[in-house]
XYZ file of C-alpha atoms in Angstrom:
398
model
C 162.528 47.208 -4.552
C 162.968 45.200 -7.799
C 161.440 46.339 -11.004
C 158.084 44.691 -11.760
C 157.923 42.604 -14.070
C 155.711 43.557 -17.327
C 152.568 41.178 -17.538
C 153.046 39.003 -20.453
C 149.467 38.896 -22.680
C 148.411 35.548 -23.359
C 148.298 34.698 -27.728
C 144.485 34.383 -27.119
C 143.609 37.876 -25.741
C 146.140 39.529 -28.087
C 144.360 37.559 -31.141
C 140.975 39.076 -29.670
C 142.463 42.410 -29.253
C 143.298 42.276 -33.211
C 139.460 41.025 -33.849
C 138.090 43.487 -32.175
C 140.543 46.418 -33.722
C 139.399 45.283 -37.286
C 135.622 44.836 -36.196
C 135.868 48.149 -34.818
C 137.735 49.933 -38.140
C 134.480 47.542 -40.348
C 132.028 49.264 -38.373
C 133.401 52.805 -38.670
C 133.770 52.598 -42.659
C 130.407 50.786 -42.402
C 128.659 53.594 -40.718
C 130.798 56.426 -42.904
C 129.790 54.661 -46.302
C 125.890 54.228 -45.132
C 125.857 57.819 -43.558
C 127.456 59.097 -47.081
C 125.199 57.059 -49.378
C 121.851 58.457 -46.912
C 123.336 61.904 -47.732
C 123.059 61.037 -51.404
C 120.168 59.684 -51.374
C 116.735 61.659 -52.741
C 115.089 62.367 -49.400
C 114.227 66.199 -48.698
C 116.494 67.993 -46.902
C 114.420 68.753 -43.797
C 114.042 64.972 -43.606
C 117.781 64.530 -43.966
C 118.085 67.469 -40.939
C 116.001 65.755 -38.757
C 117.312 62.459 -39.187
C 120.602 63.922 -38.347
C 119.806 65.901 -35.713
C 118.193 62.899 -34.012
C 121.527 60.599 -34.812
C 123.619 63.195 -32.747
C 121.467 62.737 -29.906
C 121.131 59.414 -29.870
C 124.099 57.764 -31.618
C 126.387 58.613 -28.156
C 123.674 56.135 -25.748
C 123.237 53.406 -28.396
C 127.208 53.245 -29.043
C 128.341 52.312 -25.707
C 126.160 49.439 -25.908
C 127.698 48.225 -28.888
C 131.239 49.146 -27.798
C 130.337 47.297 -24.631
C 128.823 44.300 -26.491
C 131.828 43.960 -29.395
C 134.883 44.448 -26.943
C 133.887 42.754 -23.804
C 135.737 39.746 -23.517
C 134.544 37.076 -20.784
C 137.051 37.197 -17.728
C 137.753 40.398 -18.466
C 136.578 44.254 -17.689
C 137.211 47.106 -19.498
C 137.740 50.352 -17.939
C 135.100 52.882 -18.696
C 137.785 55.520 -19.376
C 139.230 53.136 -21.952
C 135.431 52.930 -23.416
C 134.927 56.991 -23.750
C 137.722 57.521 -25.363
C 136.872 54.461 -28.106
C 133.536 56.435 -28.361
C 135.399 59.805 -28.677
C 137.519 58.608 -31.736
C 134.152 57.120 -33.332
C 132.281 60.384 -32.342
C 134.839 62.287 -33.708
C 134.628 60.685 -36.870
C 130.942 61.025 -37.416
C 130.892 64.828 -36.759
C 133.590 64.955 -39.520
C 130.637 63.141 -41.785
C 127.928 65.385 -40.444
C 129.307 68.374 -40.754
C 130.397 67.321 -44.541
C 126.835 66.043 -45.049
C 125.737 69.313 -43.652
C 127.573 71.301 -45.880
C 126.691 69.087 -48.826
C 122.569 69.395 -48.274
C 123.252 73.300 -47.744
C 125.305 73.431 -51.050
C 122.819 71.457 -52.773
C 119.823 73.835 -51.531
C 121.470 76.855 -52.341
C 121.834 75.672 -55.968
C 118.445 74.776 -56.194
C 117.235 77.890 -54.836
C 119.758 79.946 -57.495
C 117.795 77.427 -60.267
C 114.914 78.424 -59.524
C 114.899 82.311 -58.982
C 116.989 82.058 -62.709
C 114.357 80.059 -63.794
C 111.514 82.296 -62.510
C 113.887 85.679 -63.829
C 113.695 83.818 -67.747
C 109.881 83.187 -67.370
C 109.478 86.996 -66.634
C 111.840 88.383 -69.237
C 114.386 89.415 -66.627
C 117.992 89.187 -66.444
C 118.958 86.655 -63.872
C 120.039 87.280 -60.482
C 123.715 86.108 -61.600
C 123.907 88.304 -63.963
C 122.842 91.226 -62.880
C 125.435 91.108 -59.791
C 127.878 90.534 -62.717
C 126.088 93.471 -64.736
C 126.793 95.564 -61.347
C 130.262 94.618 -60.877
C 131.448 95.413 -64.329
C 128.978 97.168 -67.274
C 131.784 95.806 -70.038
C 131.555 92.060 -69.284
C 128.398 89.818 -69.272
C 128.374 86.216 -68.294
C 125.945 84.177 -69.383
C 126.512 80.134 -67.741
C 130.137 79.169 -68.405
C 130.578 82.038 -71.074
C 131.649 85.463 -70.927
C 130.939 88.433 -73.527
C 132.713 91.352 -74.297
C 129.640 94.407 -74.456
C 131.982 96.602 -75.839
C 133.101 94.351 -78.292
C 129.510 93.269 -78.969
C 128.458 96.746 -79.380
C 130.791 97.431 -81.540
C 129.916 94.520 -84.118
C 126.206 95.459 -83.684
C 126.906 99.129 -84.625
C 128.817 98.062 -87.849
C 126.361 95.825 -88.857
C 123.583 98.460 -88.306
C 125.757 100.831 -90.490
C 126.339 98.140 -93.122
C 122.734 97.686 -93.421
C 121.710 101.086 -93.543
C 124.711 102.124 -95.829
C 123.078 98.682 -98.552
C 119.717 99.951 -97.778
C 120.440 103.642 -99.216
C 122.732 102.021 -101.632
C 119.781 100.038 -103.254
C 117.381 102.529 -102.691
C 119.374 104.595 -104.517
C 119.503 102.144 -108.023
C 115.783 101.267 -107.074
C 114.882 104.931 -107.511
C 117.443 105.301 -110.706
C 115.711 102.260 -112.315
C 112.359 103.479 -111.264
C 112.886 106.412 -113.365
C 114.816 105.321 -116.245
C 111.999 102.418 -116.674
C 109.335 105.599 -116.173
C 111.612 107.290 -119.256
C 111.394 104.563 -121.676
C 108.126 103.757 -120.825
C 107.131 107.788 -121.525
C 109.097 106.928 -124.973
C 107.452 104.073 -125.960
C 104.182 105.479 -125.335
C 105.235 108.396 -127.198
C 106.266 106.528 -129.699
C 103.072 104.091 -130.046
C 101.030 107.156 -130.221
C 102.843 108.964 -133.106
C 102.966 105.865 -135.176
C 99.205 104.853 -133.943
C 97.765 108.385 -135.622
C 100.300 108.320 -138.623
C 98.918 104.562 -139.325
C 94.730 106.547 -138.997
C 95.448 109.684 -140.861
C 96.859 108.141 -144.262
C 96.034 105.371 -147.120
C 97.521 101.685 -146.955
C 100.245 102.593 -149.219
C 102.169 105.595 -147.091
C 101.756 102.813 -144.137
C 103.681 100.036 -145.711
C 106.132 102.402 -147.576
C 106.728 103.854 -143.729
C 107.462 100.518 -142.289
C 109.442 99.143 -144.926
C 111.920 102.752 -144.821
C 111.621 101.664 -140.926
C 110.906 98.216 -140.033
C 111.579 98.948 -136.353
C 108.767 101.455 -136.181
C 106.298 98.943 -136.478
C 108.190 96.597 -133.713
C 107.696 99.937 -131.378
C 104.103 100.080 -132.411
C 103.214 96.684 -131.094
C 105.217 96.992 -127.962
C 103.111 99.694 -127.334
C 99.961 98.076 -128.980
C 100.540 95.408 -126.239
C 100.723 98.228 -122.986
C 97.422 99.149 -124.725
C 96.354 95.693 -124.420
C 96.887 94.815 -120.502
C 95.057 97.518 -119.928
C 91.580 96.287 -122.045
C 89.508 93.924 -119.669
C 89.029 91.371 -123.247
C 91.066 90.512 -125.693
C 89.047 91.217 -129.280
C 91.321 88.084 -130.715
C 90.019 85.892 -128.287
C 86.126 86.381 -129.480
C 87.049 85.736 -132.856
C 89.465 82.635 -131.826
C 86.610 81.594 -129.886
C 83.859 81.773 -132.816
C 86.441 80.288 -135.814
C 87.038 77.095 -133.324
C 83.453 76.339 -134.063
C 83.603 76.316 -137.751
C 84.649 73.442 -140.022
C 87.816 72.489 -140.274
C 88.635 72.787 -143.704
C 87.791 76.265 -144.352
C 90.437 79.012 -145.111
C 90.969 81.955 -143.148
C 92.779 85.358 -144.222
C 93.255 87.140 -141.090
C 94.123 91.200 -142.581
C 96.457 93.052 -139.668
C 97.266 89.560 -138.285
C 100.219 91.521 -136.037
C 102.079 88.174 -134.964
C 99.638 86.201 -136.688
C 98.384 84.595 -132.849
C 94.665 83.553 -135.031
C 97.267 81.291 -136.845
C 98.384 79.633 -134.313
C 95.625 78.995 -132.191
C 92.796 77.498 -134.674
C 93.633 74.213 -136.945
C 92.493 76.207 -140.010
C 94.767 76.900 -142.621
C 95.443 80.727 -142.367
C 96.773 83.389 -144.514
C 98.515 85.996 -142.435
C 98.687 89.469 -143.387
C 100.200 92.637 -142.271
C 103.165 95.445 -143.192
C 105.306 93.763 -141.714
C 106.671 89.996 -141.572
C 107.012 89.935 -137.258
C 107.463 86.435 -137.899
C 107.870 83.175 -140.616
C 103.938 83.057 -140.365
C 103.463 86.528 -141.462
C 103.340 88.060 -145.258
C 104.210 91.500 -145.201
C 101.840 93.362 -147.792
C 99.842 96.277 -148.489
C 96.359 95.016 -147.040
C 94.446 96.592 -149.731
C 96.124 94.212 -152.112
C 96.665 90.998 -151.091
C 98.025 88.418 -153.047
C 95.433 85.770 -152.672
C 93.593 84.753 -155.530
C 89.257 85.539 -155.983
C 86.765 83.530 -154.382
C 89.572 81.466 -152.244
C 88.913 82.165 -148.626
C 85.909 81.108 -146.446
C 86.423 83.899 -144.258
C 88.191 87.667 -143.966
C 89.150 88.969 -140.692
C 89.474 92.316 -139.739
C 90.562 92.754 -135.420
C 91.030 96.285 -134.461
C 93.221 96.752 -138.393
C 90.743 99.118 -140.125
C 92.958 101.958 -139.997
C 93.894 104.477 -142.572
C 91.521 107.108 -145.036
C 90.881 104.112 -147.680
C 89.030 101.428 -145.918
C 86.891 101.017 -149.474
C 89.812 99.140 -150.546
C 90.248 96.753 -147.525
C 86.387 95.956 -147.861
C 86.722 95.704 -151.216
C 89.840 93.497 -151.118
C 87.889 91.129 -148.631
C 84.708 91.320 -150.942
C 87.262 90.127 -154.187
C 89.107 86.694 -151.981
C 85.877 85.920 -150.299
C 83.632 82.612 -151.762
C 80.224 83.689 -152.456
C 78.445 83.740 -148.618
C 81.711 83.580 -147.243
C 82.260 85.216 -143.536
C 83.690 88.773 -143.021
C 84.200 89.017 -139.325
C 85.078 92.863 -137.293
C 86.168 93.364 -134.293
C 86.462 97.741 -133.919
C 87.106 99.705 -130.883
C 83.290 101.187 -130.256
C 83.834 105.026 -130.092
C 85.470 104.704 -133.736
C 81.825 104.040 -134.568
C 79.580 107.634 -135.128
C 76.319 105.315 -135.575
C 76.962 101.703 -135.817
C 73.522 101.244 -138.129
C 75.319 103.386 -140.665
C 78.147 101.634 -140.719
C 75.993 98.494 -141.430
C 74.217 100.067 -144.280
C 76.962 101.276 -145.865
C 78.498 97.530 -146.079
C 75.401 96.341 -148.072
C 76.090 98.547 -150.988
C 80.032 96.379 -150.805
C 78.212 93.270 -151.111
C 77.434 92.162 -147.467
C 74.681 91.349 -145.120
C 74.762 91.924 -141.344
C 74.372 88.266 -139.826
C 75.393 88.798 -136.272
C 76.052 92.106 -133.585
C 77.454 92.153 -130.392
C 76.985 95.923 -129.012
C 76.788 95.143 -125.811
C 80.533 95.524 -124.632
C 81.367 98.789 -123.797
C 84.483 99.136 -125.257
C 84.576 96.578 -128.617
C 81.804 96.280 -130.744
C 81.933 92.683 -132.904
C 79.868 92.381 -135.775
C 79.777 89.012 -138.633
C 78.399 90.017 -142.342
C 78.124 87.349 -145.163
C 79.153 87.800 -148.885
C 75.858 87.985 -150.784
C 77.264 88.880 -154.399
C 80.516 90.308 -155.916
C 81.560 94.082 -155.974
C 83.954 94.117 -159.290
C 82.227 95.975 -161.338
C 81.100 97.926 -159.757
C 83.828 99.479 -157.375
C 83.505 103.133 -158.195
C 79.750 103.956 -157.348
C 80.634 102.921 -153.885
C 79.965 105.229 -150.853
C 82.678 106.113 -148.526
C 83.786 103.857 -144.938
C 84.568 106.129 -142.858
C 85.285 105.296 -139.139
C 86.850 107.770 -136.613
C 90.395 107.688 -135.447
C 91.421 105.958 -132.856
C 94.054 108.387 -131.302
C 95.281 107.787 -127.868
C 95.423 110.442 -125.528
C 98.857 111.608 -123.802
C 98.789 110.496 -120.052
């Protein structure tokens, strides 16, 4: 027998062949990229299940028809072998995309669910699932997202810091309590201090005072540091009632303010002030021996005397104030009130130096204020005068 000849294709079926071919590789990356982009997409994933599931079941009936219908040619059958096995390849193909689909919707739904149980673990103040399988695997390294910590390390750098702190803490505590008691010591000192030159400044004359100051000038610095511990402690000021009641007079009279300390009358009224003490605390002062000023007679409109009548000769301060007052000029007092043994004494006794009792203010319980007025002059007649005499004010150790 002689060989059989091969069947030559006609150009026309071959060119349909090659349609068909690239019709049939369209349609596969057609159905791949639509499958992959429905995979994407934001459907639930029991949607995307079922959608699948019923694609496998049906995709294998509705092919053949379009295998049928796209590579039938007229003239011409196909061999249903031939068409099974084109299904096979396409089949094979989209359980390739399935199964990766699959796999993708699980992946995605298992990192949801791990989301959500972390986010649930944060909202109750627990550690989160990941971590605590991490915790269990190994106690010296914690991950926390993408980063990992060293608990050893951490530990370590918490323990020095605690001990840094603690070590400042005692370290401060320490100058704290050092300070606290050296400022207790010097504060002891001063008050000592105050006190000593408070009852050497009531138990002798004028003179002795300024002759005291002027062998120590810082003596009488100490005094008024301590004069002004005295002084938070007072609920009123004395200063400030007299301040208060000079603001009111005219403006051109003359004040001489006797114990002026650092001369604050001076600077707070627009009167022209003379301000005395034993010592010159500032350029405002004039240190002198209050008994013996150096103002001239009749050449003040008022005296002032705030918490300053101290020593055993307050005849001569009165006396001084009676000599520089004008003729019903203003003596003003401000005295701590247990100085006083009966305060209408004390008022009686000032009429025989030449002054009436214009105004009292009793009614504080700790400073009594009291304004006289110069009804006639006391020169000649200086020694048939009674005694002043006020009680010390001595302050008690505490």
């Amino acid at each position: 027998m002689g060989k059989m000849k091969a069947s030559k294709v006609s150009p026309v079926k071959n060119a349909q062949r090659n349609a068909c071919s690239i019709k049939k590789k369209q349609r596969k990356k057609k159905i791949k990229d639509s499958f992959n982009n429905f995979v994407k997409s934001n459907a639930s994933i029991e949607i995307k299940k079922d959608i699948i599931t019923n694609i496998q079941n049906n995709k294998k009936k509705k092919y053949k028809k379009e295998f049928a219908n796209q590579f039938a040619v007229k003239g011409e059958y196909i061999e249903p072998s031939n068409a099974s096995t084109k299904y096979s390849q396409a089949d094979n193909i989209f359980h390739k995309v399935g199964a990766n689909a699959g796999s993708e919707v699980k992946g995605k739904k298992k990192k949801e669910k791990q989301k959500r149980n972390q986010k649930r673990d944060f909202q109750q103040n627990k550690i989160p699932t990941t971590m605590k399988t991490q915790q269990t695997k190994s106690e010296k390294v914690l991950k926390l997202n993408k980063h990992k910590i060293k608990l050893n390390r951490l530990e370590e750098l918490l323990n020095n810091k605690s001990q840094n702190k603690s070590q400042q803490s005692k370290h401060k505590m320490r100058e704290e309590q050092s300070l606290t008691l050296r400022d207790r010591m010097m504060t002891q000192l001063r008050a000592s201090r105050f006190r000593f030159i408070n009852e050497t400044l009531y138990s002798n004359d004028s003179a002795h005072s300024k002759r005291y100051f002027k062998e120590d000038p810082k003596s009488f610095k100490a005094y008024h540091d301590g004069y002004k511990q005295q002084l938070e402690q007072w609920p009123i000021n004395p200063i400030d009632i007299i301040i208060s009641s000079i603001t009111k007079m005219p403006a051109t009279n003359v004040i001489a303010d006797f114990g002026c300390g650092e001369a604050r009358l001076a600077v707070s009224v627009p009167h022209k002030v003379h301000s005395f003490d034993f010592v010159a605390l500032n350029d405002k002062v004039q240190a002198c021996d209050m008994a013996h000023t150096p103002l001239l007679a009749h050449s003040v409109d008022v005296v002032v005397f705030c918490l300053s009548l101290m020593g055993t000769n307050l005849n001569d301060y009165i006396t001084e104030a009676n000599r520089v007052l004008k003729n019903n000029g203003i003596l003003k007092i401000a005295e701590v009130e247990s100085r006083f043994e009966n305060v209408e004494d004390f008022l009686k006794v000032l009429q025989n130096y030449g002054f009436t009792n214009t105004w009292k203010d009793l009614s504080n319980d700790l400073f009594y204020f009291m304004d006289f007025k110069k009804k006639e002059d006391i020169s000649m007649k200086r020694k048939d005068l009674p005694s002043i005499v006020l009680k010390p004010c001595l302050y008690k150790k505490r």
